[in-house]
Amino acid sequence: MIYINDRLDELDLAAVLPLLSEQRREQVLRFKHEAGQRQCAAAYLLLMQGLREEYAITDKPVFEYGEHGKPVMVGLPHIHFNLSHCREAAVCMLADRPVGVDIETIRDYKESLVRYTMSDAELQQIQAADRPDVEFTRLWTQKEAVLKQAGTGIRTDMKTVLTGVEHVQTVVCEEKGYVYSVVY
């Protein structure tokens, strides 16, 4: 199941901090700016919502981390999840198998980054698109979601990440300025 909050400006940070686990509260407060704190808190709140609604779990989840930083909920290894956030929104995905999700702000892209991260076919897709910035962001979120599902993190050869990948869904919200992709 996918949970999203794209009204981060409405989040009362002071009110929600006590609702977070101590571990997550510390992580939230490491962000220098309140916007980053809200994003991080919102993603965790979505996880708590999903656990309540889908599994009737009301405990505050605590994480342990894999070799490349992928979180797993302590005591709940059978529930797979992934979190992501950007300036405009936070997203959480829960499932009974490994999942990946990434959300990004639609923004101008740098040609050097496109050439470094996209295959020739992907580069052609971006250049042919009505909105190259949206197409780049769409492909980027797909790649990050795939890597997050695998738990490997960003790797050096980004051009081949989507080769042979199935079950990727992408949502573009131009009105609010973000794109997210999920892999299951």
PDB file of C-alpha atoms in Angstrom:
ATOM      1  CA  MET A   1       0.000   0.000   0.000  1.00  0.00           C
ATOM      2  CA  ILE A   2       1.196   3.518  -0.774  1.00  0.00           C
ATOM      3  CA  TYR A   3       0.735   6.440   1.608  1.00  0.00           C
ATOM      4  CA  ILE A   4       1.520  10.016   0.623  1.00  0.00           C
ATOM      5  CA  ASN A   5       1.420  13.416   2.305  1.00  0.00           C
ATOM      6  CA  ASP A   6       1.795  16.384  -0.016  1.00  0.00           C
ATOM      7  CA  ARG A   7       0.643  18.970   2.501  1.00  0.00           C
ATOM      8  CA  LEU A   8       3.870  19.157   4.477  1.00  0.00           C
ATOM      9  CA  ASP A   9       3.420  22.864   5.175  1.00  0.00           C
ATOM     10  CA  GLU A  10       0.419  21.950   7.352  1.00  0.00           C
ATOM     11  CA  LEU A  11       2.426  19.586   9.568  1.00  0.00           C
ATOM     12  CA  ASP A  12       2.784  20.934  13.120  1.00  0.00           C
ATOM     13  CA  LEU A  13       6.280  19.732  13.912  1.00  0.00           C
ATOM     14  CA  ALA A  14       6.087  20.530  17.627  1.00  0.00           C
ATOM     15  CA  ALA A  15       2.862  18.540  17.914  1.00  0.00           C
ATOM     16  CA  VAL A  16       4.164  15.452  16.085  1.00  0.00           C
ATOM     17  CA  LEU A  17       7.643  15.148  17.612  1.00  0.00           C
ATOM     18  CA  PRO A  18       6.280  13.372  20.733  1.00  0.00           C
ATOM     19  CA  LEU A  19       4.514  10.851  18.458  1.00  0.00           C
ATOM     20  CA  LEU A  20       7.811   9.646  16.963  1.00  0.00           C
ATOM     21  CA  SER A  21      10.123   7.017  18.350  1.00  0.00           C
ATOM     22  CA  GLU A  22      13.168   8.416  20.120  1.00  0.00           C
ATOM     23  CA  GLN A  23      15.315   7.079  17.279  1.00  0.00           C
ATOM     24  CA  ARG A  24      13.265   8.891  14.621  1.00  0.00           C
ATOM     25  CA  ARG A  25      12.972  12.075  16.671  1.00  0.00           C
ATOM     26  CA  GLU A  26      16.782  12.236  16.855  1.00  0.00           C
ATOM     27  CA  GLN A  27      16.992  11.682  13.104  1.00  0.00           C
ATOM     28  CA  VAL A  28      14.403  14.402  12.444  1.00  0.00           C
ATOM     29  CA  LEU A  29      16.239  16.899  14.619  1.00  0.00           C
ATOM     30  CA  ARG A  30      19.529  16.296  12.772  1.00  0.00           C
ATOM     31  CA  PHE A  31      18.102  18.243   9.843  1.00  0.00           C
ATOM     32  CA  LYS A  32      19.226  21.879  10.041  1.00  0.00           C
ATOM     33  CA  HIS A  33      16.051  23.376   8.601  1.00  0.00           C
ATOM     34  CA  GLU A  34      12.476  22.879   9.697  1.00  0.00           C
ATOM     35  CA  ALA A  35      11.431  21.880   6.173  1.00  0.00           C
ATOM     36  CA  GLY A  36      13.741  18.849   6.274  1.00  0.00           C
ATOM     37  CA  GLN A  37      12.536  18.009   9.760  1.00  0.00           C
ATOM     38  CA  ARG A  38       8.919  18.082   8.573  1.00  0.00           C
ATOM     39  CA  GLN A  39       9.704  15.870   5.589  1.00  0.00           C
ATOM     40  CA  CYS A  40      11.483  13.271   7.723  1.00  0.00           C
ATOM     41  CA  ALA A  41       8.749  13.291  10.385  1.00  0.00           C
ATOM     42  CA  ALA A  42       5.984  13.073   7.763  1.00  0.00           C
ATOM     43  CA  ALA A  43       7.500   9.960   6.159  1.00  0.00           C
ATOM     44  CA  TYR A  44       7.664   8.213   9.541  1.00  0.00           C
ATOM     45  CA  LEU A  45       4.082   9.232  10.361  1.00  0.00           C
ATOM     46  CA  LEU A  46       2.960   7.662   7.090  1.00  0.00           C
ATOM     47  CA  LEU A  47       4.700   4.432   8.115  1.00  0.00           C
ATOM     48  CA  MET A  48       2.916   4.526  11.470  1.00  0.00           C
ATOM     49  CA  GLN A  49      -0.402   5.111   9.683  1.00  0.00           C
ATOM     50  CA  GLY A  50       0.195   2.170   7.358  1.00  0.00           C
ATOM     51  CA  LEU A  51       1.157  -0.145  10.212  1.00  0.00           C
ATOM     52  CA  ARG A  52      -2.008   0.847  12.082  1.00  0.00           C
ATOM     53  CA  GLU A  53      -4.340   0.491   9.115  1.00  0.00           C
ATOM     54  CA  GLU A  54      -2.887  -2.639   7.536  1.00  0.00           C
ATOM     55  CA  TYR A  55      -1.500  -4.591  10.495  1.00  0.00           C
ATOM     56  CA  ALA A  56      -3.197  -3.082  13.584  1.00  0.00           C
ATOM     57  CA  ILE A  57       0.283  -2.262  14.928  1.00  0.00           C
ATOM     58  CA  THR A  58       0.331   0.791  17.155  1.00  0.00           C
ATOM     59  CA  ASP A  59       3.887   0.564  18.487  1.00  0.00           C
ATOM     60  CA  LYS A  60       6.400   3.115  17.250  1.00  0.00           C
ATOM     61  CA  PRO A  61       8.672   1.284  14.815  1.00  0.00           C
ATOM     62  CA  VAL A  62      12.397   1.228  15.500  1.00  0.00           C
ATOM     63  CA  PHE A  63      14.845   0.555  12.680  1.00  0.00           C
ATOM     64  CA  GLU A  64      18.026  -1.372  12.200  1.00  0.00           C
ATOM     65  CA  TYR A  65      19.989  -0.869   9.023  1.00  0.00           C
ATOM     66  CA  GLY A  66      21.469  -3.186   6.410  1.00  0.00           C
ATOM     67  CA  GLU A  67      24.950  -2.969   4.942  1.00  0.00           C
ATOM     68  CA  HIS A  68      24.009  -0.148   2.560  1.00  0.00           C
ATOM     69  CA  GLY A  69      21.635   1.636   4.928  1.00  0.00           C
ATOM     70  CA  LYS A  70      18.303   0.037   4.028  1.00  0.00           C
ATOM     71  CA  PRO A  71      16.097   0.121   7.126  1.00  0.00           C
ATOM     72  CA  VAL A  72      14.248  -2.879   8.555  1.00  0.00           C
ATOM     73  CA  MET A  73      11.783  -2.655  11.426  1.00  0.00           C
ATOM     74  CA  VAL A  74      13.064  -4.375  14.545  1.00  0.00           C
ATOM     75  CA  GLY A  75      10.798  -7.314  15.363  1.00  0.00           C
ATOM     76  CA  LEU A  76       8.851  -6.975  12.103  1.00  0.00           C
ATOM     77  CA  PRO A  77      11.139  -8.359   9.388  1.00  0.00           C
ATOM     78  CA  HIS A  78       8.140  -9.795   7.497  1.00  0.00           C
ATOM     79  CA  ILE A  79       6.751  -6.298   6.837  1.00  0.00           C
ATOM     80  CA  HIS A  80       8.666  -4.602   4.060  1.00  0.00           C
ATOM     81  CA  PHE A  81       8.594  -0.844   3.673  1.00  0.00           C
ATOM     82  CA  ASN A  82      10.384   2.054   2.103  1.00  0.00           C
ATOM     83  CA  LEU A  83      10.249   5.800   2.773  1.00  0.00           C
ATOM     84  CA  SER A  84      11.171   8.841   0.736  1.00  0.00           C
ATOM     85  CA  HIS A  85      10.625  12.577   0.912  1.00  0.00           C
ATOM     86  CA  CYS A  86      11.327  15.777  -0.965  1.00  0.00           C
ATOM     87  CA  ARG A  87      10.355  19.431  -0.496  1.00  0.00           C
ATOM     88  CA  GLU A  88       6.787  18.883  -1.665  1.00  0.00           C
ATOM     89  CA  ALA A  89       5.831  15.509  -0.228  1.00  0.00           C
ATOM     90  CA  ALA A  90       6.635  12.401   1.761  1.00  0.00           C
ATOM     91  CA  VAL A  91       5.757   8.861   0.697  1.00  0.00           C
ATOM     92  CA  CYS A  92       5.721   5.427   2.322  1.00  0.00           C
ATOM     93  CA  MET A  93       5.159   2.027   0.780  1.00  0.00           C
ATOM     94  CA  LEU A  94       4.337  -1.139   2.739  1.00  0.00           C
ATOM     95  CA  ALA A  95       4.182  -4.688   1.388  1.00  0.00           C
ATOM     96  CA  ASP A  96       4.784  -8.349   2.165  1.00  0.00           C
ATOM     97  CA  ARG A  97       7.853  -8.424  -0.114  1.00  0.00           C
ATOM     98  CA  PRO A  98      10.775  -6.039  -0.721  1.00  0.00           C
ATOM     99  CA  VAL A  99       9.723  -2.678  -2.139  1.00  0.00           C
ATOM    100  CA  GLY A 100      11.364   0.554  -3.175  1.00  0.00           C
ATOM    101  CA  VAL A 101       9.984   4.063  -3.454  1.00  0.00           C
ATOM    102  CA  ASP A 102      11.528   7.385  -4.407  1.00  0.00           C
ATOM    103  CA  ILE A 103      10.017  10.848  -4.631  1.00  0.00           C
ATOM    104  CA  GLU A 104      11.726  13.870  -6.139  1.00  0.00           C
ATOM    105  CA  THR A 105      10.985  17.494  -6.845  1.00  0.00           C
ATOM    106  CA  ILE A 106      10.628  18.325 -10.533  1.00  0.00           C
ATOM    107  CA  ARG A 107      13.478  20.686 -11.241  1.00  0.00           C
ATOM    108  CA  ASP A 108      15.776  21.715 -14.036  1.00  0.00           C
ATOM    109  CA  TYR A 109      18.257  19.042 -14.819  1.00  0.00           C
ATOM    110  CA  LYS A 110      21.908  19.324 -15.683  1.00  0.00           C
ATOM    111  CA  GLU A 111      22.966  17.916 -19.017  1.00  0.00           C
ATOM    112  CA  SER A 112      26.130  16.459 -17.452  1.00  0.00           C
ATOM    113  CA  LEU A 113      24.060  14.541 -14.874  1.00  0.00           C
ATOM    114  CA  VAL A 114      21.692  13.260 -17.568  1.00  0.00           C
ATOM    115  CA  ARG A 115      24.604  11.977 -19.670  1.00  0.00           C
ATOM    116  CA  TYR A 116      26.236  10.362 -16.617  1.00  0.00           C
ATOM    117  CA  THR A 117      23.108   8.592 -15.316  1.00  0.00           C
ATOM    118  CA  MET A 118      20.980   7.777 -18.369  1.00  0.00           C
ATOM    119  CA  SER A 119      21.443   5.245 -21.141  1.00  0.00           C
ATOM    120  CA  ASP A 120      21.396   6.406 -24.755  1.00  0.00           C
ATOM    121  CA  ALA A 121      17.767   5.288 -25.116  1.00  0.00           C
ATOM    122  CA  GLU A 122      16.777   7.114 -21.909  1.00  0.00           C
ATOM    123  CA  LEU A 123      18.613  10.225 -23.093  1.00  0.00           C
ATOM    124  CA  GLN A 124      16.614  10.121 -26.342  1.00  0.00           C
ATOM    125  CA  GLN A 125      13.371   9.749 -24.335  1.00  0.00           C
ATOM    126  CA  ILE A 126      14.242  12.797 -22.257  1.00  0.00           C
ATOM    127  CA  GLN A 127      15.207  14.913 -25.249  1.00  0.00           C
ATOM    128  CA  ALA A 128      12.032  13.948 -27.151  1.00  0.00           C
ATOM    129  CA  ALA A 129       9.698  14.650 -24.221  1.00  0.00           C
ATOM    130  CA  ASP A 130       7.427  17.700 -24.036  1.00  0.00           C
ATOM    131  CA  ARG A 131       8.799  18.247 -20.530  1.00  0.00           C
ATOM    132  CA  PRO A 132      12.386  16.947 -20.420  1.00  0.00           C
ATOM    133  CA  ASP A 133      12.632  17.929 -16.733  1.00  0.00           C
ATOM    134  CA  VAL A 134       9.654  15.727 -15.856  1.00  0.00           C
ATOM    135  CA  GLU A 135      10.906  12.829 -17.984  1.00  0.00           C
ATOM    136  CA  PHE A 136      14.349  12.986 -16.359  1.00  0.00           C
ATOM    137  CA  THR A 137      12.757  13.060 -12.888  1.00  0.00           C
ATOM    138  CA  ARG A 138      10.484  10.137 -13.811  1.00  0.00           C
ATOM    139  CA  LEU A 139      13.414   7.989 -14.908  1.00  0.00           C
ATOM    140  CA  TRP A 140      15.552   9.090 -11.945  1.00  0.00           C
ATOM    141  CA  THR A 141      12.864   8.116  -9.411  1.00  0.00           C
ATOM    142  CA  GLN A 142      12.461   4.755 -11.112  1.00  0.00           C
ATOM    143  CA  LYS A 143      16.191   4.088 -10.842  1.00  0.00           C
ATOM    144  CA  GLU A 144      16.355   5.126  -7.195  1.00  0.00           C
ATOM    145  CA  ALA A 145      13.286   3.041  -6.331  1.00  0.00           C
ATOM    146  CA  VAL A 146      14.889  -0.029  -7.949  1.00  0.00           C
ATOM    147  CA  LEU A 147      18.121   0.510  -6.011  1.00  0.00           C
ATOM    148  CA  LYS A 148      16.248   1.099  -2.753  1.00  0.00           C
ATOM    149  CA  GLN A 149      14.263  -2.106  -3.258  1.00  0.00           C
ATOM    150  CA  ALA A 150      17.514  -4.012  -3.726  1.00  0.00           C
ATOM    151  CA  GLY A 151      19.054  -2.251  -0.745  1.00  0.00           C
ATOM    152  CA  THR A 152      22.215  -1.379  -2.654  1.00  0.00           C
ATOM    153  CA  GLY A 153      22.005   2.395  -2.715  1.00  0.00           C
ATOM    154  CA  ILE A 154      23.300   4.578  -5.528  1.00  0.00           C
ATOM    155  CA  ARG A 155      25.926   2.792  -7.529  1.00  0.00           C
ATOM    156  CA  THR A 156      28.385   3.914 -10.141  1.00  0.00           C
ATOM    157  CA  ASP A 157      26.681   2.519 -13.266  1.00  0.00           C
ATOM    158  CA  MET A 158      23.292   4.224 -13.160  1.00  0.00           C
ATOM    159  CA  LYS A 159      22.758   3.744 -16.903  1.00  0.00           C
ATOM    160  CA  THR A 160      21.822   0.052 -16.605  1.00  0.00           C
ATOM    161  CA  VAL A 161      19.662   0.150 -13.460  1.00  0.00           C
ATOM    162  CA  LEU A 162      16.332  -0.184 -15.297  1.00  0.00           C
ATOM    163  CA  THR A 163      17.474  -2.976 -17.639  1.00  0.00           C
ATOM    164  CA  GLY A 164      15.070  -5.902 -17.272  1.00  0.00           C
ATOM    165  CA  VAL A 165      13.102  -4.266 -14.446  1.00  0.00           C
ATOM    166  CA  GLU A 166       9.363  -4.910 -14.270  1.00  0.00           C
ATOM    167  CA  HIS A 167       6.655  -3.684 -11.908  1.00  0.00           C
ATOM    168  CA  VAL A 168       7.621  -0.019 -11.772  1.00  0.00           C
ATOM    169  CA  GLN A 169       4.824   2.490 -11.355  1.00  0.00           C
ATOM    170  CA  THR A 170       5.299   6.225 -11.563  1.00  0.00           C
ATOM    171  CA  VAL A 171       3.026   9.094 -10.583  1.00  0.00           C
ATOM    172  CA  VAL A 172       3.686  12.593 -11.882  1.00  0.00           C
ATOM    173  CA  CYS A 173       2.056  15.427  -9.969  1.00  0.00           C
ATOM    174  CA  GLU A 174       2.973  18.474 -12.055  1.00  0.00           C
ATOM    175  CA  GLU A 175       0.478  20.613 -10.144  1.00  0.00           C
ATOM    176  CA  LYS A 176       2.434  20.153  -6.900  1.00  0.00           C
ATOM    177  CA  GLY A 177       5.831  19.716  -8.534  1.00  0.00           C
ATOM    178  CA  TYR A 178       6.881  16.137  -7.720  1.00  0.00           C
ATOM    179  CA  VAL A 179       7.240  12.666  -9.178  1.00  0.00           C
ATOM    180  CA  TYR A 180       7.343   9.370  -7.342  1.00  0.00           C
ATOM    181  CA  SER A 181       8.010   5.818  -8.429  1.00  0.00           C
ATOM    182  CA  VAL A 182       7.430   2.502  -6.704  1.00  0.00           C
ATOM    183  CA  VAL A 183       8.931  -0.914  -7.375  1.00  0.00           C
ATOM    184  CA  TYR A 184       7.501  -4.106  -5.948  1.00  0.00           C
TER     185      TYR A 184
END
